[in-house]
Coordinates of C-alpha atoms and ligand atoms in Angstrom, one line a residue:
Chain Z
M30 CA -9.9 34.3 27.0
I31 CA -7.5 36.6 25.1
E32 CA -4.7 38.5 26.6
F33 CA -2.0 40.6 24.9
N34 CA 0.9 41.7 27.0
H35 CA 3.2 44.4 25.6
V36 CA 3.1 42.9 22.1
N37 CA 5.3 44.4 19.5
K38 CA 5.2 43.3 15.9
V39 CA 7.6 44.5 13.2
Y40 CA 7.5 42.9 9.7
D41 CA 10.7 41.8 7.9
N42 CA 10.5 44.9 5.7
G43 CA 10.7 47.1 8.8
A44 CA 7.0 48.0 8.9
V45 CA 5.9 48.5 12.5
A46 CA 2.5 46.8 12.7
L47 CA 1.9 46.7 16.5
Q48 CA 3.5 48.6 19.3
D49 CA 3.3 47.7 23.0
V50 CA -0.3 46.4 22.7
T51 CA -1.8 45.3 25.9
L52 CA -5.4 44.2 26.1
H53 CA -7.7 41.7 27.6
V54 CA -10.9 40.0 26.3
D55 CA -13.0 38.0 28.7
K56 CA -14.8 34.8 27.9
G57 CA -18.2 35.5 26.3
E58 CA -17.3 39.1 25.3
F59 CA -18.2 40.7 22.0
V60 CA -15.3 43.0 21.0
L61 CA -15.1 45.3 18.0
V62 CA -11.6 46.2 16.7
C63 CA -11.6 49.5 14.7
G64 CA -9.0 51.6 13.0
P65 CA -7.9 53.0 9.7
S66 CA -6.4 50.9 6.9
G67 CA -2.9 49.7 7.8
A68 CA -3.4 50.3 11.5
G69 CA -2.5 46.7 12.4
K70 CA -5.9 45.1 12.8
S71 CA -5.2 42.1 10.6
T72 CA -1.8 41.8 12.3
F73 CA -3.6 41.5 15.6
I74 CA -5.7 38.6 14.2
K75 CA -2.8 36.9 12.6
L76 CA -1.1 36.9 16.0
L77 CA -4.1 35.1 17.4
S78 CA -4.1 32.4 14.8
H79 CA -0.4 31.9 15.1
E80 CA 0.1 32.9 11.5
I81 CA 2.9 35.2 12.7
L82 CA 4.8 35.6 15.9
P83 CA 5.4 38.9 17.8
E84 CA 9.0 40.3 18.3
S85 CA 8.2 40.6 22.0
G86 CA 5.4 40.3 24.4
T87 CA 3.0 37.4 25.0
V88 CA -0.3 36.4 23.4
M89 CA -2.5 34.3 25.6
V90 CA -5.5 32.3 24.3
N91 CA -7.6 30.3 26.7
D92 CA -4.8 30.7 29.4
M93 CA -2.2 29.4 27.1
D94 CA 0.8 31.4 25.9
I95 CA 0.6 30.7 22.2
T96 CA 3.9 32.5 21.4
R97 CA 5.6 29.5 23.0
L98 CA 3.4 26.9 21.5
K99 CA 5.2 23.9 20.1
K100 CA 4.9 23.7 16.3
R101 CA 2.9 20.5 16.3
K102 CA 0.3 22.0 18.7
I103 CA -0.6 24.8 16.4
P104 CA -3.3 22.8 14.5
Y105 CA -5.0 22.1 17.8
L106 CA -5.1 25.8 18.7
R107 CA -6.6 26.7 15.3
R108 CA -9.3 24.1 15.7
R109 CA -10.5 26.0 18.8
L110 CA -10.6 29.3 16.9
G111 CA -13.1 30.1 14.2
I112 CA -11.4 32.5 11.8
V113 CA -13.0 34.5 9.0
F114 CA -10.2 35.8 6.9
Q115 CA -10.2 39.2 5.2
D116 CA -9.5 37.4 1.9
F117 CA -11.9 34.5 2.7
R118 CA -9.4 31.7 1.8
L119 CA -12.0 29.5 0.2
L120 CA -10.9 26.5 -1.9
P121 CA -11.6 27.3 -5.5
N122 CA -12.2 23.8 -6.7
K123 CA -14.5 22.7 -3.9
T124 CA -18.2 23.5 -3.6
V125 CA -19.7 25.7 -0.9
F126 CA -20.7 22.6 1.1
E127 CA -17.2 21.0 0.7
N128 CA -15.5 24.2 1.7
V129 CA -17.4 24.3 5.0
A130 CA -17.1 20.5 5.5
F131 CA -13.3 20.9 5.1
A132 CA -13.0 22.3 8.6
L133 CA -14.6 19.2 9.9
E134 CA -12.8 16.8 7.6
V135 CA -9.4 17.8 8.9
I136 CA -10.5 16.8 12.4
E137 CA -11.8 13.5 11.1
E138 CA -15.4 14.1 12.0
K139 CA -18.0 11.4 11.0
P140 CA -19.6 12.0 7.6
S141 CA -23.1 12.0 9.1
V142 CA -22.1 14.6 11.6
I143 CA -20.4 16.7 8.9
K144 CA -23.6 16.6 6.8
K145 CA -25.8 17.7 9.7
K146 CA -23.5 20.5 10.9
V147 CA -22.7 21.9 7.5
S148 CA -26.3 21.9 6.5
H149 CA -27.2 23.7 9.7
V150 CA -24.6 26.5 9.3
L151 CA -25.4 27.0 5.7
E152 CA -29.0 27.5 6.7
L153 CA -27.8 30.0 9.3
V154 CA -25.9 32.1 6.8
G155 CA -28.7 31.8 4.3
L156 CA -26.7 29.8 1.7
A157 CA -28.4 26.4 1.8
H158 CA -29.6 26.8 -1.8
K159 CA -26.0 27.5 -3.0
A160 CA -24.5 24.4 -1.3
N161 CA -23.4 22.9 -4.6
D162 CA -22.0 26.0 -6.2
L163 CA -18.3 26.8 -6.6
P164 CA -16.9 29.9 -4.8
E165 CA -16.3 31.6 -8.2
D166 CA -20.0 31.5 -9.0
L167 CA -20.8 33.4 -5.8
S168 CA -20.9 37.1 -5.2
G169 CA -18.4 38.6 -2.8
G170 CA -20.9 38.8 0.0
E171 CA -21.9 35.2 -0.5
Q172 CA -18.3 34.1 -0.4
Q173 CA -17.9 36.0 2.8
R174 CA -20.8 34.1 4.3
V175 CA -19.3 30.8 3.3
A176 CA -16.1 31.8 5.1
I177 CA -18.3 32.7 8.2
A178 CA -20.1 29.3 7.9
R179 CA -16.7 27.5 7.9
A180 CA -15.5 29.5 10.9
I181 CA -18.5 28.7 13.1
V182 CA -19.2 25.1 12.0
N183 CA -16.9 23.6 14.6
N184 CA -18.3 25.5 17.6
P185 CA -15.2 27.6 18.2
L186 CA -14.1 29.0 21.6
V187 CA -13.5 32.3 19.9
L188 CA -15.0 33.6 16.6
I189 CA -12.5 35.9 15.0
A190 CA -13.6 37.8 12.0
D191 CA -11.5 40.2 9.9
E192 CA -14.0 42.6 8.3
P193 CA -16.7 40.1 7.8
T194 CA -19.1 42.7 6.4
G195 CA -16.5 44.4 4.2
N196 CA -18.3 43.3 1.0
L197 CA -21.9 43.4 2.1
D198 CA -24.7 45.8 1.6
P199 CA -26.1 47.4 4.8
N200 CA -29.0 44.9 5.1
T201 CA -26.9 41.8 4.7
S202 CA -24.4 43.3 7.0
R203 CA -27.0 43.6 9.7
D204 CA -28.0 40.0 9.1
I205 CA -24.4 38.9 9.6
V206 CA -24.0 41.0 12.6
D207 CA -27.2 39.6 14.1
L208 CA -25.9 36.2 13.4
F209 CA -22.7 37.0 15.3
K210 CA -24.7 38.3 18.2
Q211 CA -26.7 35.1 18.2
I212 CA -23.4 33.1 18.3
N213 CA -22.2 35.4 21.1
N214 CA -25.4 34.9 23.1
A215 CA -24.8 31.2 22.9
G216 CA -21.6 31.8 24.8
T217 CA -18.9 32.1 22.1
T218 CA -16.4 35.0 22.5
V219 CA -16.4 37.2 19.4
V220 CA -13.7 39.4 18.1
M221 CA -14.7 41.3 15.0
V222 CA -12.6 43.8 13.0
T223 CA -14.6 46.4 11.2
H224 CA -14.3 50.0 10.1
D225 CA -18.0 50.3 9.4
M226 CA -19.2 53.0 11.9
D227 CA -22.9 52.0 11.3
I228 CA -22.2 48.6 12.7
V229 CA -20.2 50.0 15.6
S230 CA -23.1 52.1 16.7
Y231 CA -25.7 49.5 15.8
L232 CA -24.0 46.8 17.9
D233 CA -23.1 49.1 20.8
K234 CA -20.4 46.8 22.2
R235 CA -16.9 47.3 23.5
V236 CA -14.7 48.9 20.8
I237 CA -10.9 48.7 20.7
A238 CA -9.5 51.4 18.4
I239 CA -6.0 50.8 16.9
E240 CA -4.0 53.5 15.1
E241 CA -0.5 53.1 13.7
G242 CA -0.1 49.9 15.7
R243 CA -1.2 51.3 19.1
V244 CA -4.4 50.9 21.1
V245 CA -5.6 54.5 21.2
S246 CA -8.9 53.8 22.9
D247 CA -10.7 50.9 24.6
R248 CA -14.2 51.9 25.1
M249 CA -16.9 49.8 26.8
R250 CA -20.4 50.4 25.5
G251 CA -21.5 53.9 26.4
A252 CA -18.2 55.7 25.9
E253 CA -16.8 54.6 29.2
Y254 CA -13.0 54.5 29.0
R255 CA -10.9 51.6 30.2
E256 CA -7.2 51.4 30.5
D257 CA -5.2 48.4 31.9
Chain C
M167 CA -5.9 7.2 11.4
K168 CA -9.5 6.3 10.6
I169 CA -10.3 4.2 7.5
R170 CA -12.5 6.9 6.0
T171 CA -9.7 9.4 6.4
F172 CA -7.4 7.0 4.6
R173 CA -10.0 6.7 1.8
Y174 CA -10.2 10.4 1.6
F175 CA -6.4 10.5 1.2
V176 CA -6.4 7.9 -1.5
K177 CA -9.2 9.8 -3.3
E178 CA -7.1 13.0 -3.1
A179 CA -4.0 11.2 -4.4
V180 CA -5.8 9.7 -7.3
K181 CA -7.4 13.1 -8.1
S182 CA -4.0 14.7 -8.3
M183 CA -2.6 11.9 -10.4
R184 CA -5.3 12.6 -12.9
R185 CA -4.6 16.2 -12.8
N186 CA -0.8 15.6 -13.4
G187 CA -1.7 13.5 -16.4
L188 CA 1.5 13.3 -18.4
M189 CA 3.8 13.5 -15.5
T190 CA 1.9 10.6 -13.9
I191 CA 2.4 8.5 -17.0
A192 CA 6.0 9.5 -17.3
S193 CA 6.7 8.5 -13.6
I194 CA 4.9 5.2 -13.9
S195 CA 6.8 4.4 -17.1
T196 CA 10.1 5.3 -15.5
V197 CA 9.4 3.2 -12.4
A198 CA 8.2 0.3 -14.6
L199 CA 11.2 0.4 -16.9
S200 CA 13.7 0.6 -14.1
L201 CA 12.1 -2.2 -12.1
F202 CA 11.8 -4.3 -15.3
I203 CA 15.6 -4.0 -15.9
L204 CA 16.2 -4.7 -12.2
G205 CA 14.0 -7.8 -12.6
I206 CA 15.8 -9.1 -15.7
F207 CA 19.2 -8.7 -14.1
T208 CA 18.0 -10.5 -11.1
C209 CA 16.7 -13.4 -13.3
G210 CA 20.1 -13.6 -15.0
V211 CA 22.1 -13.6 -11.9
V212 CA 19.9 -16.1 -10.1
N213 CA 20.1 -18.5 -13.1
L214 CA 23.9 -18.2 -13.4
D215 CA 24.2 -18.8 -9.7
N216 CA 22.0 -21.8 -10.1
L217 CA 24.0 -23.1 -13.0
A218 CA 27.2 -22.6 -11.1
S219 CA 26.1 -24.5 -8.0
N220 CA 24.7 -27.2 -10.2
L221 CA 28.0 -27.7 -11.8
E222 CA 29.9 -27.3 -8.6
S223 CA 28.1 -30.2 -7.0
Q224 CA 28.7 -32.5 -9.9
V225 CA 30.8 -35.5 -9.0
E226 CA 31.3 -36.6 -12.6
V227 CA 34.4 -36.1 -14.7
S228 CA 34.8 -36.8 -18.4
V229 CA 38.3 -37.9 -19.4
Y230 CA 38.6 -37.5 -23.2
L231 CA 41.2 -39.7 -24.9
Q232 CA 43.4 -38.8 -27.8
D233 CA 42.0 -39.9 -31.2
N234 CA 44.7 -42.2 -32.4
L235 CA 44.9 -44.6 -29.4
T236 CA 44.9 -48.4 -29.9
T237 CA 42.5 -50.5 -27.9
P238 CA 45.2 -51.7 -25.5
E239 CA 46.3 -48.2 -24.9
I240 CA 42.7 -47.2 -24.1
M241 CA 42.5 -50.2 -21.7
D242 CA 45.8 -49.0 -20.1
V243 CA 44.4 -45.6 -19.3
G244 CA 41.3 -47.3 -17.9
K245 CA 43.4 -49.4 -15.5
K246 CA 45.2 -46.3 -14.2
L247 CA 41.9 -44.5 -13.7
K248 CA 40.3 -47.4 -11.8
V249 CA 42.6 -46.9 -8.8
M250 CA 41.8 -43.2 -8.3
P251 CA 40.7 -42.5 -4.7
G252 CA 37.0 -42.1 -4.1
L253 CA 35.9 -43.5 -7.4
T254 CA 32.5 -45.1 -7.3
K255 CA 31.7 -45.6 -10.9
M256 CA 33.6 -45.8 -14.1
E257 CA 32.1 -46.0 -17.6
F258 CA 33.7 -46.1 -21.0
V259 CA 31.9 -44.1 -23.6
S260 CA 33.1 -44.8 -27.2
K261 CA 33.0 -42.3 -30.0
Q262 CA 29.9 -43.9 -31.4
E263 CA 28.1 -44.0 -28.1
A264 CA 28.9 -40.4 -27.5
L265 CA 27.5 -39.4 -30.9
Q266 CA 24.3 -41.4 -30.2
R267 CA 23.9 -39.7 -26.8
F268 CA 24.4 -36.3 -28.4
E269 CA 21.8 -37.1 -31.0
Q270 CA 19.3 -37.9 -28.3
R271 CA 20.0 -34.7 -26.4
L272 CA 19.5 -32.6 -29.4
G273 CA 16.0 -34.0 -29.9
D274 CA 14.2 -32.1 -32.6
Q275 CA 17.4 -30.5 -33.8
K276 CA 19.3 -33.6 -34.7
D277 CA 19.3 -32.4 -38.3
M278 CA 22.2 -30.3 -37.3
L279 CA 24.4 -33.5 -37.3
Q280 CA 24.0 -33.7 -41.0
A281 CA 26.5 -30.9 -41.2
L282 CA 29.1 -33.3 -40.0
D283 CA 29.0 -35.3 -43.2
G284 CA 29.3 -38.6 -41.4
N285 CA 32.5 -37.6 -39.5
N286 CA 32.5 -38.1 -35.8
P287 CA 34.4 -35.3 -34.0
L288 CA 33.6 -36.7 -30.6
P289 CA 36.5 -38.5 -28.7
N290 CA 36.5 -41.8 -26.8
A291 CA 36.0 -41.0 -23.1
Y292 CA 35.9 -42.4 -19.7
V293 CA 33.2 -41.0 -17.4
L294 CA 34.2 -41.3 -13.8
T295 CA 31.9 -40.7 -10.8
F296 CA 33.4 -39.8 -7.4
E297 CA 32.1 -39.6 -3.8
T298 CA 32.7 -35.8 -3.4
P299 CA 33.3 -32.8 -5.7
E300 CA 36.7 -32.3 -4.1
Q301 CA 37.9 -35.7 -5.3
V302 CA 36.9 -34.7 -8.8
K303 CA 39.2 -31.7 -8.6
D304 CA 42.2 -33.7 -7.3
T305 CA 41.7 -36.4 -9.9
A306 CA 41.4 -34.0 -12.7
A307 CA 44.8 -32.5 -11.9
T308 CA 46.5 -35.9 -11.9
V309 CA 44.7 -37.4 -14.9
T310 CA 45.4 -34.6 -17.3
K311 CA 49.1 -35.6 -17.3
F312 CA 48.4 -39.3 -18.2
K313 CA 49.7 -40.5 -21.5
G314 CA 46.9 -40.8 -24.0
V315 CA 44.6 -38.4 -22.3
D316 CA 43.6 -35.4 -24.4
S317 CA 41.7 -33.4 -21.9
V318 CA 39.6 -33.6 -18.7
H319 CA 36.3 -31.9 -18.4
Y320 CA 34.2 -31.5 -15.3
G321 CA 31.7 -29.0 -13.9
Q322 CA 34.0 -26.9 -11.7
D323 CA 36.3 -25.5 -14.3
V324 CA 33.3 -24.0 -16.0
V325 CA 32.1 -22.7 -12.7
E326 CA 35.0 -20.2 -12.5
Q327 CA 34.1 -18.8 -15.9
I328 CA 30.5 -18.5 -14.9
F329 CA 31.5 -16.8 -11.7
K330 CA 33.4 -14.2 -13.7
I331 CA 30.4 -13.6 -15.9
T332 CA 28.1 -13.3 -13.0
Q333 CA 30.4 -10.8 -11.3
I334 CA 30.4 -8.6 -14.4
I335 CA 26.6 -8.8 -14.7
R336 CA 26.2 -8.0 -11.0
I337 CA 28.5 -5.0 -11.1
G338 CA 27.0 -3.7 -14.4
G339 CA 23.6 -4.3 -13.1
I340 CA 24.2 -2.5 -9.8
I341 CA 25.6 0.6 -11.7
L342 CA 22.7 0.6 -14.1
I343 CA 20.2 0.2 -11.3
V344 CA 21.7 2.9 -9.1
F345 CA 21.5 5.2 -12.1
L346 CA 17.9 4.2 -12.8
A347 CA 17.0 4.5 -9.2
C348 CA 18.3 8.1 -9.2
A349 CA 16.3 8.9 -12.4
T350 CA 13.2 7.4 -10.9
L351 CA 13.6 9.3 -7.6
F352 CA 14.1 12.5 -9.6
I353 CA 11.0 12.0 -11.7
I354 CA 8.7 11.0 -8.9
S355 CA 9.8 13.9 -6.7
N356 CA 9.2 16.2 -9.6
T357 CA 5.7 14.9 -10.1
I358 CA 5.0 15.3 -6.4
R359 CA 6.5 18.8 -6.5
L360 CA 4.0 19.7 -9.2
T361 CA 1.2 18.4 -7.0
V362 CA 2.4 20.4 -4.1
F363 CA 2.6 23.5 -6.3
A364 CA -0.8 23.0 -7.7
R365 CA -2.3 22.6 -4.3
R366 CA -0.2 25.2 -2.3
K367 CA -3.3 27.3 -1.7
E368 CA -5.2 24.3 -0.4
I369 CA -2.3 23.3 1.8
A370 CA -2.2 26.8 3.4
I371 CA -6.0 26.8 4.0
M372 CA -5.8 23.3 5.4
K373 CA -3.3 24.6 7.9
Y374 CA -5.5 27.5 8.9
V375 CA -8.5 25.3 9.6
G376 CA -6.4 23.2 11.9
A377 CA -5.1 20.2 9.8
T378 CA -2.1 18.5 11.3
N379 CA 1.1 18.2 9.2
G380 CA 0.6 14.5 9.0
F381 CA -2.9 15.0 7.6
I382 CA -1.6 17.4 5.0
R383 CA 1.3 15.2 3.9
W384 CA -0.4 11.8 3.6
P385 CA -2.1 12.3 0.2
F386 CA 1.2 13.4 -1.3
L387 CA 3.1 10.5 0.1
L388 CA 0.3 8.2 -1.1
E389 CA 0.5 9.6 -4.6
G390 CA 4.2 8.6 -4.7
V391 CA 3.5 5.2 -3.3
I392 CA 0.7 4.6 -5.8
L393 CA 3.1 5.6 -8.7
G394 CA 5.7 3.1 -7.4
F395 CA 3.1 0.4 -6.9
I396 CA 1.6 0.7 -10.4
G397 CA 5.1 0.8 -11.9
A398 CA 6.0 -2.3 -10.0
A399 CA 2.9 -4.1 -11.2
I400 CA 3.7 -3.3 -14.8
A401 CA 7.3 -4.3 -14.4
S402 CA 6.4 -7.6 -12.7
A403 CA 3.9 -8.6 -15.5
C404 CA 6.6 -7.8 -18.1
V405 CA 9.3 -9.8 -16.2
W406 CA 6.9 -12.8 -16.0
E407 CA 6.2 -12.7 -19.8
F408 CA 9.9 -12.1 -20.6
Y409 CA 11.0 -15.0 -18.3
L410 CA 8.6 -17.4 -19.8
F411 CA 9.6 -16.4 -23.3
V412 CA 13.3 -16.6 -22.8
T413 CA 13.3 -19.8 -20.7
G414 CA 11.1 -21.4 -23.4
E415 CA 13.6 -20.5 -26.1
V416 CA 16.5 -21.7 -24.0
Q417 CA 14.8 -25.0 -23.3
N418 CA 14.3 -25.5 -27.0
S419 CA 17.8 -24.9 -28.1
L420 CA 20.0 -25.6 -25.0
A421 CA 18.0 -28.2 -23.3
F422 CA 20.8 -29.3 -21.0
L423 CA 21.0 -25.9 -19.2
P424 CA 19.4 -26.0 -15.8
I425 CA 16.7 -23.2 -15.5
V426 CA 15.3 -21.9 -12.3
P427 CA 11.6 -22.6 -12.4
I428 CA 9.4 -19.4 -12.6
V429 CA 7.4 -20.5 -9.6
P430 CA 8.1 -19.9 -6.7
F431 CA 11.2 -17.8 -7.7
F432 CA 8.9 -15.2 -9.4
Y433 CA 6.9 -14.5 -6.2
K434 CA 10.0 -13.5 -4.3
L435 CA 11.2 -11.4 -7.3
A436 CA 7.8 -9.7 -7.7
G437 CA 7.7 -9.1 -3.9
G438 CA 11.1 -7.4 -4.2
L439 CA 10.1 -5.3 -7.1
F440 CA 6.9 -4.1 -5.3
A441 CA 9.0 -3.3 -2.2
V442 CA 11.5 -1.3 -4.2
G443 CA 8.8 0.5 -6.2
I444 CA 6.8 1.5 -3.2
L445 CA 10.0 2.6 -1.3
V446 CA 11.2 4.7 -4.2
G447 CA 7.8 6.3 -4.6
A448 CA 7.6 7.1 -0.9
V449 CA 11.2 8.5 -0.7
G450 CA 10.6 10.5 -3.9
S451 CA 7.6 12.2 -2.6
A452 CA 9.1 12.6 0.9
I453 CA 11.9 14.6 -0.8
S454 CA 9.5 17.0 -2.4
I455 CA 7.3 17.3 0.7
K456 CA 10.3 18.2 2.7
Q457 CA 11.6 20.6 0.2
Y458 CA 8.5 22.4 -1.1
M459 CA 5.9 22.0 1.6
K460 CA 6.6 24.2 4.6
V461 CA 4.0 22.9 7.0
Ligands
LIG564 N1 3.3 40.4 5.4 C1 3.6 41.7 5.6 N2 4.9 42.1 5.3 C2 5.3 43.4 5.5 N3 4.5 44.3 6.0 C3 3.2 44.0 6.3 C4 2.7 42.7 6.1 N4 1.4 42.7 6.5 C5 1.1 43.9 6.9 N5 2.2 44.7 6.8 C6 2.2 46.1 7.2 O1 1.9 46.2 8.5 C7 1.0 47.3 8.8 C8 -0.3 46.8 9.4 O2 -1.0 45.9 8.5 P1 -2.4 45.2 8.7 O3 -2.6 44.3 7.6 O4 -2.4 44.7 10.1 O5 -3.4 46.4 8.6 P2 -5.0 46.5 8.7 O6 -5.3 47.3 9.9 O7 -5.5 45.1 8.7 O8 -5.4 47.2 7.4 P3 -6.7 47.0 6.5 O9 -7.8 47.7 7.2 O10 -6.3 47.7 5.2 O11 -6.9 45.5 6.4 C9 0.8 47.9 7.4 O12 1.6 49.0 7.4 C10 1.2 46.9 6.4 O13 1.8 47.5 5.3
LIG565 MG1 -6.7 44.0 7.4

């Protein structure tokens, strides 16, 4: 589903964010990406969403080399990915419902379908009662859950989440992680960035550790090491 | 594009027009003013053209006689005129008759004649009608030199004057309109730039959830088009009122001037104004979209 081949990313200011990253995520897998702040985790995700391009190497999503994607095809890639951004990226002047519906509006979904799907995911993330609130009236954790609802509302091929539990208390974090597991069990590939060790041990899934832009370990559940 | 998507775009465009408030009003006013001036110039040029072709097609020529001629002398001139080639009709209009006709033409305003104190400044004249306008021209050249003829008047000599005036109005109008078009483009693209700026965050998020460039651009383009459309509507209404007023005045005081009737001429003019308004609106917003929206 996802394949990085010798990917290097250097930002314009010279910051080396990723170095020779090669990894592979199968369809249906649940992968955790860990590492200290500044390690390059968000960079990894931005490469997947075609927000940035690597200096060298290839990034494959669903058997397609997205580094060579034509500009006008980018929106169609993004529609297949559900991305939860580290900074949420919610629209301040739209309600919770409208924010989630937005992902369906851009693909010109029918209003009746939008209503049904949005209500369903808001129920899933436990925000049905806040549907008409504006993001600024929500807590950090609630905003994060809106972002998650928007990412999953369109049944993505891959759910990509950048620290989706960063602002949540342990209990809510568990709920979110359980929700991700549920989505994964339904067949969706999940890539989740986290540095919450409780979650890593709670989930007991494959962990890719990144440090200073390099993959330093790629551990399947139960400490088995994998290198390819 | 689906109809409900289009509705969504219109809704977004209207929302941002409200948000832009003053800028929206300023752009609509600029568009309206520019198109109004364009409309007025067009009315002027069309009417002068109409007048010119009206005069050009006239086959009548008035030969004014000197004031001190005796009756035989007048008859003499008449005999010479009778043999002009292509002549179909010849009529003698005496001083008195000319004054009567003038009085009739003035209608309500014949009081003006009192200023003459009973003097009659109008000359005796022969009015000749020819088969073609060309014959009028040839005849005029010859007849001017006849003894006893004071002057010769016919439509075409005025035509050249009118043509000169029309040229000046055209050139002046074009310069003014080009200038106004630039101002309009500038203000519309500025308004749209504000919209793009106010919604840059939204634009970025739209991109990340998979909106195509077209989908993102449409509301902005529509906003410009709506600005142009409303401006054109206001301008058209003003031109209509203005034309009715001015032609009414002209008909009262200069009844003999031919005036292009407002219908159907106005429909074409309004169509043109709407086309220009919408085009300027679309181009104005396209400039800003291209410059400020990297999608
Ligand atoms: N837009 C940018 N321009 C320049 N340098 C950047 C940019 N984004 C990230 N970097 C640098 O690239 C490196 C990796 O950043 P990245 O955001 O991927 O880290 P991260 O692992 O997500 O960190 P965190 O856990 O704090 O979110 C850092 O050194 C950072 O300073
Ligand atoms: Mg990060």
